[in-house]
Short mmCIF file of C-alpha atoms in Angstrom, two decimals:
data_model
loop_
_atom_site.label_atom_id
_atom_site.label_comp_id
_atom_site.label_asym_id
_atom_site.label_seq_id
_atom_site.Cartn_x
_atom_site.Cartn_y
_atom_site.Cartn_z
CA MET A 575 -40.84 -13.82 -1.79
CA THR A 576 -39.00 -15.61 0.95
CA GLY A 577 -39.83 -17.65 4.00
CA SER A 578 -39.93 -16.22 7.48
CA GLN A 579 -36.55 -14.46 7.37
CA PRO A 580 -36.80 -10.72 8.14
CA ASP A 581 -36.83 -8.54 5.05
CA ALA A 582 -36.50 -4.78 5.32
CA SER A 583 -38.47 -4.36 2.08
CA ALA A 584 -41.35 -6.59 3.25
CA LEU A 585 -44.83 -5.14 3.55
CA VAL A 586 -46.47 -8.45 4.48
CA ARG A 587 -44.93 -11.09 6.73
CA ILE A 588 -46.90 -14.27 7.35
CA GLU A 589 -45.09 -16.42 9.90
CA ASN A 590 -45.96 -20.04 10.72
CA VAL A 591 -49.69 -19.40 10.42
CA HIS A 592 -52.11 -22.17 11.30
CA LYS A 593 -55.88 -22.13 11.07
CA PHE A 594 -58.31 -24.70 12.41
CA PHE A 595 -62.03 -24.87 11.73
CA GLY A 596 -63.00 -27.32 14.44
CA SER A 597 -60.88 -30.40 13.78
CA ALA A 598 -60.09 -29.34 10.19
CA HIS A 599 -56.50 -28.08 9.92
CA VAL A 600 -56.96 -25.66 7.02
CA LEU A 601 -53.64 -23.77 7.15
CA ARG A 602 -50.61 -25.74 8.24
CA GLY A 603 -47.71 -23.46 9.06
CA ILE A 604 -47.76 -20.93 6.22
CA ASP A 605 -44.68 -18.71 5.81
CA LEU A 606 -44.89 -15.96 3.22
CA THR A 607 -43.23 -12.60 2.68
CA VAL A 608 -44.49 -10.06 0.18
CA ARG A 609 -42.28 -7.09 -0.60
CA LEU A 610 -43.45 -3.53 -1.12
CA GLY A 611 -44.71 -3.17 -4.69
CA GLU A 612 -44.77 -6.93 -5.30
CA VAL A 613 -47.59 -8.84 -6.98
CA ALA A 614 -47.75 -12.21 -5.25
CA VAL A 615 -50.01 -14.76 -6.95
CA VAL A 616 -51.43 -17.76 -5.12
CA ILE A 617 -52.78 -20.73 -7.07
CA GLY A 618 -54.02 -24.16 -6.10
CA PRO A 619 -57.05 -26.44 -6.11
CA SER A 620 -60.29 -25.61 -4.35
CA GLY A 621 -60.06 -26.30 -0.64
CA SER A 622 -56.31 -25.74 -0.47
CA GLY A 623 -56.62 -22.82 1.98
CA LYS A 624 -55.95 -19.95 -0.44
CA SER A 625 -59.02 -17.88 0.40
CA THR A 626 -58.72 -18.60 4.10
CA LEU A 627 -55.16 -17.29 4.02
CA LEU A 628 -56.31 -14.03 2.42
CA ARG A 629 -59.10 -13.64 4.97
CA CYS A 630 -56.59 -14.10 7.77
CA VAL A 631 -54.41 -11.28 6.40
CA ASN A 632 -57.12 -8.72 7.13
CA HIS A 633 -58.47 -10.60 10.16
CA LEU A 634 -61.78 -11.61 8.64
CA GLU A 635 -60.70 -14.99 10.00
CA THR A 636 -58.71 -15.27 13.21
CA ILE A 637 -55.55 -17.34 13.08
CA SER A 638 -55.05 -20.30 15.40
CA ALA A 639 -51.28 -19.85 15.66
CA GLY A 640 -48.53 -17.75 14.13
CA ARG A 641 -48.32 -14.07 13.29
CA ILE A 642 -49.23 -11.80 10.39
CA HIS A 643 -47.66 -8.38 10.00
CA VAL A 644 -48.72 -5.76 7.46
CA GLY A 645 -46.25 -2.93 7.67
CA ASP A 646 -45.74 -2.20 11.35
CA ASP A 647 -49.07 -3.74 12.36
CA LEU A 648 -49.39 -7.16 13.98
CA ILE A 649 -52.78 -7.92 12.50
CA GLY A 650 -55.51 -8.51 15.07
CA TYR A 651 -53.29 -8.69 18.12
CA ARG A 652 -50.95 -6.98 20.53
CA GLU A 653 -47.92 -8.97 21.65
CA ILE A 654 -46.91 -8.73 25.31
CA ASP A 655 -44.09 -10.88 26.69
CA GLY A 656 -44.36 -13.23 23.74
CA LYS A 657 -48.11 -13.75 24.13
CA LEU A 658 -50.80 -12.49 21.77
CA HIS A 659 -53.73 -10.51 23.10
CA ASP A 660 -56.79 -9.66 21.00
CA LEU A 661 -57.02 -6.07 19.86
CA PRO A 662 -60.32 -4.27 20.41
CA HIS A 663 -62.63 -4.00 17.42
CA GLY A 664 -61.82 -0.33 16.84
CA SER A 665 -58.10 -1.03 16.57
CA ILE A 666 -58.72 -3.87 14.12
CA ALA A 667 -60.89 -1.53 12.03
CA LEU A 668 -58.00 0.93 11.87
CA GLN A 669 -55.67 -1.81 10.66
CA ARG A 670 -58.15 -2.84 7.97
CA ARG A 671 -58.16 0.66 6.51
CA LYS A 672 -54.71 -0.12 5.10
CA ILE A 673 -55.89 -3.32 3.41
CA GLY A 674 -58.28 -3.37 0.48
CA MET A 675 -60.02 -6.62 -0.39
CA VAL A 676 -61.91 -7.65 -3.50
CA PHE A 677 -64.02 -10.79 -3.25
CA GLN A 678 -65.45 -13.26 -5.76
CA GLN A 679 -68.84 -11.63 -5.27
CA PHE A 680 -69.07 -7.87 -5.62
CA ASN A 681 -71.01 -7.07 -2.42
CA LEU A 682 -72.11 -3.64 -3.64
CA PHE A 683 -74.96 -1.81 -1.93
CA PRO A 684 -77.86 -2.42 -4.35
CA HIS A 685 -79.66 0.80 -3.39
CA LYS A 686 -76.63 3.04 -4.01
CA THR A 687 -75.15 4.23 -7.29
CA ALA A 688 -71.64 3.25 -8.36
CA LEU A 689 -70.44 6.67 -7.22
CA ASP A 690 -72.03 6.38 -3.79
CA ASN A 691 -70.81 2.80 -3.31
CA ILE A 692 -67.25 4.10 -3.70
CA ALA A 693 -67.65 7.30 -1.65
CA GLU A 694 -69.41 5.64 1.30
CA ALA A 695 -66.45 4.21 3.24
CA PRO A 696 -64.12 7.24 3.06
CA VAL A 697 -66.90 9.45 4.45
CA HIS A 698 -67.93 7.16 7.29
CA ALA A 699 -64.65 5.40 8.12
CA LYS A 700 -62.16 8.20 7.53
CA GLY A 701 -64.29 11.31 8.03
CA ILE A 702 -63.54 12.70 4.57
CA ALA A 703 -65.87 15.45 3.41
CA LYS A 704 -68.61 14.09 1.19
CA LYS A 705 -67.75 16.36 -1.75
CA ASP A 706 -64.09 15.30 -1.58
CA ALA A 707 -65.03 11.62 -1.37
CA ARG A 708 -67.32 11.96 -4.38
CA ARG A 709 -64.61 13.76 -6.35
CA ARG A 710 -62.18 10.95 -5.57
CA ALA A 711 -64.83 8.36 -6.45
CA LEU A 712 -65.23 9.94 -9.89
CA GLU A 713 -61.47 9.79 -10.41
CA LEU A 714 -61.46 6.11 -9.47
CA LEU A 715 -64.40 5.33 -11.74
CA ASP A 716 -62.45 6.90 -14.56
CA ARG A 717 -59.42 4.82 -13.62
CA VAL A 718 -61.41 1.58 -13.93
CA GLY A 719 -63.03 2.68 -17.18
CA LEU A 720 -66.48 3.47 -15.81
CA ALA A 721 -66.59 7.28 -15.67
CA SER A 722 -69.84 7.28 -17.65
CA HIS A 723 -71.51 4.86 -15.21
CA ALA A 724 -71.32 6.95 -12.03
CA THR A 725 -75.09 7.18 -11.60
CA HIS A 726 -75.80 3.55 -12.47
CA TYR A 727 -77.03 1.16 -9.80
CA PRO A 728 -75.48 -2.32 -9.48
CA ALA A 729 -78.48 -3.94 -11.18
CA GLN A 730 -77.76 -1.77 -14.24
CA LEU A 731 -74.15 -2.99 -14.47
CA SER A 732 -72.68 -6.21 -15.82
CA GLY A 733 -70.80 -8.50 -13.50
CA GLY A 734 -67.48 -7.23 -14.82
CA GLN A 735 -68.54 -3.64 -14.33
CA GLN A 736 -69.69 -4.37 -10.78
CA GLN A 737 -66.34 -5.98 -10.02
CA ARG A 738 -64.51 -2.92 -11.34
CA VAL A 739 -66.66 -0.73 -9.08
CA ALA A 740 -65.73 -3.04 -6.19
CA ILE A 741 -62.04 -2.54 -7.00
CA ALA A 742 -62.54 1.24 -7.11
CA ARG A 743 -64.34 1.04 -3.77
CA ALA A 744 -61.38 -0.75 -2.20
CA LEU A 745 -58.96 1.79 -3.68
CA ALA A 746 -60.97 4.68 -2.25
CA MET A 747 -59.53 3.93 1.18
CA ASP A 748 -55.98 4.40 -0.20
CA PRO A 749 -54.81 0.97 1.00
CA ALA A 750 -51.16 -0.03 1.24
CA LEU A 751 -52.10 -3.59 0.27
CA MET A 752 -54.74 -5.05 -2.04
CA LEU A 753 -56.06 -8.59 -1.63
CA PHE A 754 -57.92 -10.25 -4.51
CA ASP A 755 -59.84 -13.46 -3.83
CA GLU A 756 -60.51 -15.03 -7.24
CA PRO A 757 -61.95 -11.74 -8.52
CA THR A 758 -62.90 -13.12 -11.95
CA SER A 759 -64.30 -16.52 -10.98
CA ALA A 760 -67.94 -15.34 -10.90
CA LEU A 761 -67.71 -13.56 -14.27
CA ASP A 762 -68.72 -14.65 -17.74
CA PRO A 763 -65.55 -15.33 -19.75
CA GLU A 764 -65.98 -12.29 -22.00
CA LEU A 765 -66.04 -9.98 -18.97
CA VAL A 766 -62.81 -11.25 -17.38
CA GLY A 767 -60.42 -9.22 -19.52
CA ASP A 768 -61.62 -5.79 -18.38
CA VAL A 769 -61.17 -6.72 -14.72
CA LEU A 770 -57.71 -8.17 -15.34
CA ASP A 771 -56.74 -5.00 -17.23
CA VAL A 772 -57.59 -2.92 -14.15
CA MET A 773 -55.49 -5.24 -12.00
CA LYS A 774 -52.60 -5.02 -14.45
CA ASP A 775 -52.80 -1.22 -14.26
CA LEU A 776 -52.66 -1.42 -10.47
CA ALA A 777 -49.60 -3.64 -10.69
CA ARG A 778 -47.87 -1.20 -13.04
CA SER A 779 -48.60 1.62 -10.60
CA GLY A 780 -46.65 -0.20 -7.87
CA MET A 781 -49.56 -1.43 -5.72
CA THR A 782 -48.63 -4.33 -3.44
CA MET A 783 -51.04 -7.16 -4.21
CA ILE A 784 -51.78 -10.71 -3.14
CA VAL A 785 -53.93 -12.35 -5.79
CA VAL A 786 -55.66 -15.70 -5.46
CA THR A 787 -56.62 -16.67 -8.98
CA HIS A 788 -57.10 -19.39 -11.55
CA GLU A 789 -56.02 -17.00 -14.31
CA ILE A 790 -52.69 -18.61 -15.14
CA GLY A 791 -51.95 -16.15 -17.93
CA PHE A 792 -52.29 -13.26 -15.48
CA ALA A 793 -50.01 -15.04 -13.01
CA ARG A 794 -47.35 -15.53 -15.67
CA GLU A 795 -47.58 -12.02 -17.11
CA VAL A 796 -48.10 -9.85 -14.03
CA GLY A 797 -46.94 -11.82 -11.00
CA ASP A 798 -43.57 -11.16 -9.43
CA SER A 799 -43.85 -14.33 -7.38
CA LEU A 800 -46.06 -17.37 -7.36
CA VAL A 801 -47.11 -19.79 -4.64
CA PHE A 802 -48.80 -23.13 -5.24
CA MET A 803 -50.83 -24.30 -2.24
CA ASP A 804 -52.41 -27.66 -1.58
CA GLU A 805 -54.02 -29.06 1.57
CA GLY A 806 -53.08 -26.04 3.64
CA VAL A 807 -49.36 -25.93 2.86
CA VAL A 808 -47.12 -24.10 0.41
CA VAL A 809 -46.00 -26.88 -1.93
CA GLU A 810 -43.88 -24.78 -4.28
CA ARG A 811 -42.92 -21.14 -4.75
CA GLY A 812 -40.78 -19.09 -7.07
CA ALA A 813 -40.85 -16.82 -10.11
CA PRO A 814 -44.11 -17.45 -11.99
CA ARG A 815 -42.45 -18.42 -15.26
CA ASP A 816 -40.19 -20.87 -13.43
CA VAL A 817 -42.96 -22.55 -11.44
CA LEU A 818 -45.37 -22.66 -14.37
CA GLY A 819 -42.78 -23.64 -16.95
CA ASN A 820 -40.71 -26.08 -14.91
CA PRO A 821 -42.50 -27.15 -11.72
CA GLN A 822 -40.30 -29.11 -9.34
CA HIS A 823 -42.95 -30.86 -7.27
CA ALA A 824 -45.10 -33.71 -8.57
CA ARG A 825 -48.27 -32.21 -7.06
CA THR A 826 -47.62 -28.91 -8.82
CA ARG A 827 -47.11 -30.71 -12.12
CA GLU A 828 -50.33 -32.65 -11.62
CA PHE A 829 -52.32 -29.48 -10.91
CA LEU A 830 -50.86 -27.52 -13.81
CA SER A 831 -51.49 -30.38 -16.23
CA LYS A 832 -55.21 -29.88 -15.57
CA VAL A 833 -55.36 -26.07 -15.83
CA LEU A 834 -52.86 -25.18 -18.55
#
């Protein structure tokens, strides 16, 4: 992961991104490049801007300045003569098809089975035949270890199982990029491992991922790169084992002393 220098292997390029909420300057000139097939892990204290950054990548939050590219797409905008112009909603929806996102909360439809939760978006957003979407949903349920739970409703599933269904739902759109916003933070400790195992499998398969997490062991084992954020800036970045084992910045050392 580099700064804002062009990289032919980059899937994600975040360039000098700022975000204001009123007078609060939440992101302060973020530069980040994530290569194709890379697992980029973002850590930092609450309120450091990690989740906001993820939400900007798929335009759930609009940026105040800068640019975000995913593949050939300038997310949320069209650039004309150096100026950004908002894309229409339909064009933004097309861009989002390439980006899967898994949140802290599972956000499953409570009145739909696990199978139907996964098959819903491909049918309605991509026009895939219902039988084909359901076949793919069964394959994805098997991939996340829930093949026997296809007819279960969310209320019949544990939190960890619901989160694995949410991951399968995101994968059903065949995204080029997966974003994970603290996907295990709402889970009981004994349920975390199954979700992390699914994420590790995704990483092994070559999925490009940006993962905001407090799971330091996952960051060390699976991450290709690690960013430590604080107060809206990237304080330190590098190989996970280097940053975690020998942090160079005092703020990084202070944070890690409390979580390791």
